[in-house]
Short mmCIF file of C-alpha atoms in Angstrom, two decimals:
data_model
loop_
_atom_site.label_atom_id
_atom_site.label_comp_id
_atom_site.label_asym_id
_atom_site.label_seq_id
_atom_site.Cartn_x
_atom_site.Cartn_y
_atom_site.Cartn_z
CA UNK A 1 14.91 20.08 5.03
CA UNK A 2 14.94 18.51 1.58
CA UNK A 3 18.66 17.74 1.90
CA UNK A 4 17.96 15.92 5.18
CA UNK A 5 15.31 13.78 3.51
CA UNK A 6 17.63 13.05 0.57
CA UNK A 7 20.41 12.03 2.98
CA UNK A 8 18.06 9.68 4.83
CA UNK A 9 16.82 8.07 1.61
CA UNK A 10 20.37 7.68 0.34
CA UNK A 11 21.38 6.02 3.61
CA UNK A 12 18.45 3.63 3.33
CA UNK A 13 19.46 2.77 -0.22
CA UNK A 14 17.44 0.76 -2.71
CA UNK A 15 17.01 -2.12 -0.27
CA UNK A 16 15.57 0.27 2.32
CA UNK A 17 13.10 1.68 -0.20
CA UNK A 18 12.02 -1.85 -1.15
CA UNK A 19 11.53 -2.83 2.51
CA UNK A 20 9.53 0.31 3.29
CA UNK A 21 7.31 -0.23 0.27
CA UNK A 22 6.74 -3.83 1.30
CA UNK A 23 5.78 -2.73 4.81
CA UNK A 24 3.53 -0.03 3.34
CA UNK A 25 1.43 -2.79 1.83
CA UNK A 26 1.38 -4.94 4.97
CA UNK A 27 1.09 -2.43 7.79
CA UNK A 28 -1.49 0.40 7.44
CA UNK A 29 0.26 3.67 8.38
CA UNK A 30 3.13 3.64 5.83
CA UNK A 31 2.15 5.91 2.89
CA UNK A 32 3.77 5.16 -0.48
CA UNK A 33 3.30 8.83 -1.40
CA UNK A 34 5.80 9.85 1.28
CA UNK A 35 8.23 6.98 0.62
CA UNK A 36 8.42 7.35 -3.16
CA UNK A 37 8.10 11.12 -2.94
CA UNK A 38 11.21 11.21 -0.76
CA UNK A 39 12.95 8.89 -3.21
CA UNK A 40 11.86 11.28 -5.96
CA UNK A 41 13.71 14.09 -4.19
CA UNK A 42 16.86 11.94 -4.12
CA UNK A 43 16.47 11.26 -7.85
CA UNK A 44 15.93 14.95 -8.55
CA UNK A 45 19.15 15.83 -6.72
CA UNK A 46 21.06 13.23 -8.71
CA UNK A 47 21.74 11.04 -5.68
CA UNK A 48 19.79 8.01 -6.92
CA UNK A 49 18.86 6.55 -10.30
CA UNK A 50 15.25 6.90 -11.44
CA UNK A 51 14.78 3.40 -12.78
CA UNK A 52 16.64 1.74 -9.92
CA UNK A 53 14.29 3.50 -7.48
CA UNK A 54 11.22 2.49 -9.47
CA UNK A 55 12.34 -1.15 -9.64
CA UNK A 56 13.12 -1.23 -5.90
CA UNK A 57 9.77 0.34 -5.02
CA UNK A 58 7.90 -1.99 -7.35
CA UNK A 59 9.58 -5.12 -6.00
CA UNK A 60 8.79 -4.03 -2.44
CA UNK A 61 5.19 -3.36 -3.40
CA UNK A 62 4.90 -6.77 -5.05
CA UNK A 63 6.24 -8.53 -1.95
CA UNK A 64 3.87 -6.62 0.34
CA UNK A 65 0.85 -7.35 -1.85
CA UNK A 66 1.81 -10.98 -2.24
CA UNK A 67 1.77 -11.30 1.56
CA UNK A 68 -2.01 -10.66 1.63
CA UNK A 69 -2.57 -12.58 -1.59
CA UNK A 70 -0.86 -15.63 -0.08
CA UNK A 71 -2.95 -15.41 3.08
CA UNK A 72 -6.17 -15.27 1.07
CA UNK A 73 -5.08 -18.04 -1.29
CA UNK A 74 -3.75 -20.47 1.34
CA UNK A 75 -6.02 -19.74 4.29
CA UNK A 76 -9.34 -19.35 2.51
CA UNK A 77 -12.52 -17.96 4.04
CA UNK A 78 -12.71 -20.44 6.93
CA UNK A 79 -9.28 -19.65 8.43
CA UNK A 80 -9.24 -15.98 7.46
CA UNK A 81 -12.50 -15.20 9.25
CA UNK A 82 -11.17 -15.97 12.76
CA UNK A 83 -7.93 -14.12 11.94
CA UNK A 84 -9.83 -10.95 11.00
CA UNK A 85 -12.06 -11.31 14.05
CA UNK A 86 -9.00 -11.49 16.30
CA UNK A 87 -6.67 -8.97 14.65
CA UNK A 88 -9.14 -6.76 12.80
CA UNK A 89 -8.79 -3.99 15.34
CA UNK A 90 -5.09 -3.59 14.56
CA UNK A 91 -5.84 -3.63 10.85
CA UNK A 92 -8.84 -1.32 11.48
CA UNK A 93 -10.98 -3.62 9.38
CA UNK A 94 -13.50 -6.40 9.87
CA UNK A 95 -14.93 -9.29 7.91
CA UNK A 96 -17.53 -7.12 6.19
CA UNK A 97 -14.71 -5.07 4.65
CA UNK A 98 -13.23 -8.26 3.21
CA UNK A 99 -16.62 -9.30 1.83
CA UNK A 100 -17.15 -5.89 0.23
CA UNK A 101 -13.73 -6.04 -1.41
CA UNK A 102 -14.43 -9.59 -2.59
CA UNK A 103 -17.71 -8.52 -4.20
CA UNK A 104 -15.92 -5.64 -5.90
CA UNK A 105 -13.25 -8.03 -7.20
CA UNK A 106 -15.80 -10.53 -8.53
CA UNK A 107 -17.84 -7.79 -10.17
CA UNK A 108 -14.99 -6.05 -11.97
CA UNK A 109 -12.63 -8.94 -12.66
CA UNK A 110 -8.89 -9.44 -12.46
CA UNK A 111 -8.07 -6.11 -14.11
CA UNK A 112 -8.96 -4.26 -10.90
CA UNK A 113 -5.70 -5.59 -9.42
CA UNK A 114 -3.84 -3.50 -12.00
CA UNK A 115 -6.16 -0.50 -11.95
CA UNK A 116 -6.35 -0.12 -8.16
CA UNK A 117 -2.56 -0.30 -7.87
CA UNK A 118 -2.45 3.02 -9.75
CA UNK A 119 -4.77 4.76 -7.29
CA UNK A 120 -4.71 5.54 -3.56
CA UNK A 121 -7.94 3.52 -3.11
CA UNK A 122 -8.00 -0.14 -2.01
CA UNK A 123 -4.46 -0.65 -3.33
CA UNK A 124 -3.58 -3.32 -0.79
CA UNK A 125 -7.05 -4.52 0.16
CA UNK A 126 -7.70 -5.94 -3.31
CA UNK A 127 -4.88 -8.49 -2.86
CA UNK A 128 -6.88 -10.35 -0.24
CA UNK A 129 -9.97 -11.11 -2.39
CA UNK A 130 -7.65 -11.91 -5.30
CA UNK A 131 -6.10 -14.59 -3.11
CA UNK A 132 -9.47 -15.78 -1.84
CA UNK A 133 -10.58 -16.17 -5.45
CA UNK A 134 -7.41 -18.19 -6.13
CA UNK A 135 -6.38 -15.89 -8.94
CA UNK A 136 -3.45 -17.29 -10.91
CA UNK A 137 -0.39 -16.08 -9.00
CA UNK A 138 1.57 -15.29 -12.16
CA UNK A 139 -1.23 -13.11 -13.49
CA UNK A 140 -1.60 -11.49 -10.06
CA UNK A 141 2.14 -10.76 -9.95
CA UNK A 142 2.16 -9.27 -13.46
CA UNK A 143 -0.89 -7.07 -12.85
CA UNK A 144 0.39 -5.96 -9.45
CA UNK A 145 3.90 -5.20 -10.69
CA UNK A 146 2.60 -3.29 -13.73
CA UNK A 147 0.21 -1.18 -11.66
CA UNK A 148 2.77 -0.58 -8.94
CA UNK A 149 5.45 0.42 -11.47
CA UNK A 150 3.10 2.96 -13.05
CA UNK A 151 2.13 4.37 -9.64
CA UNK A 152 5.75 4.60 -8.51
CA UNK A 153 6.82 6.30 -11.75
CA UNK A 154 4.05 8.87 -11.30
CA UNK A 155 5.19 9.57 -7.73
CA UNK A 156 8.91 9.80 -8.49
CA UNK A 157 8.63 11.72 -11.76
CA UNK A 158 5.83 13.87 -10.38
CA UNK A 159 7.99 14.84 -7.42
CA UNK A 160 10.84 15.79 -9.74
CA UNK A 161 8.53 17.83 -11.92
CA UNK A 162 7.05 19.71 -8.97
CA UNK A 163 10.38 20.69 -7.44
CA UNK A 164 11.68 21.70 -10.90
CA UNK A 165 8.60 23.77 -11.68
CA UNK A 166 8.58 25.43 -8.26
CA UNK A 167 12.24 25.53 -7.14
CA UNK A 168 11.51 28.00 -4.39
CA UNK A 169 9.05 25.61 -2.80
CA UNK A 170 11.42 22.64 -2.50
CA UNK A 171 11.71 22.89 1.28
CA UNK A 172 7.96 23.32 1.54
CA UNK A 173 7.45 20.19 -0.54
CA UNK A 174 9.86 18.29 1.71
CA UNK A 175 7.80 19.44 4.67
CA UNK A 176 4.65 18.19 2.94
CA UNK A 177 6.20 14.72 2.60
CA UNK A 178 7.00 14.67 6.32
CA UNK A 179 3.50 15.89 7.10
CA UNK A 180 1.95 13.12 4.96
CA UNK A 181 3.94 10.50 6.85
CA UNK A 182 3.11 12.01 10.24
CA UNK A 183 -0.60 12.44 9.44
CA UNK A 184 -0.83 8.87 8.17
CA UNK A 185 0.58 7.56 11.44
CA UNK A 186 -1.68 9.83 13.50
CA UNK A 187 -4.70 8.82 11.42
CA UNK A 188 -3.92 5.15 12.03
CA UNK A 189 -3.57 5.76 15.77
CA UNK A 190 -6.89 7.62 15.75
CA UNK A 191 -8.62 4.79 13.87
CA UNK A 192 -7.07 2.29 16.27
CA UNK A 193 -8.26 4.16 19.35
CA UNK A 194 -11.76 4.89 18.06
CA UNK A 195 -12.34 1.73 16.02
CA UNK A 196 -15.22 -0.55 16.91
CA UNK A 197 -17.08 -3.28 15.01
CA UNK A 198 -20.07 -2.19 12.93
CA UNK A 199 -22.34 -4.06 15.33
CA UNK A 200 -21.32 -1.66 18.10
CA UNK A 201 -21.53 1.53 16.07
CA UNK A 202 -24.50 3.87 16.45
#
């Protein structure tokens, strides 16, 4: 199974990794753990270069985050509100989520853009309040790229370390990556089907 994943990643190439990582930050059910983990398998098997993969993943992440940053920066609260009201169901979020993220951003400052990029929590969401606060785009890009690069290195190198430390479990690990991707998609579908505004929740 791991060889199949490696073949797929190799066929996608660096451009494919960058595109997937960009989409991961725009569209909810695309987990970076599965994308960069699969790329990590390709690196481990000597089919791709570590730093080329990290750069591709980081550039894709930066583009995806800048998408939401640009919307927040250019649209502002007045235009973004109706957009969230209309499309919030598909994003499984509502305006209160944006306000909560904005309060978090204002409370903790610009460094949260870097720090949250190195965690699975609010990685993409923080780009929106950063844009709404009109954070300097150069600083935003630097913080985002630095955090994304660190996160991607951890995923790629961590994958290589795991399959080296437990060589007999390589196929199992490949199955875990597929399961993460599948569960992320199923979780998004579940949220989409069951989602309702807070005003309609019990």
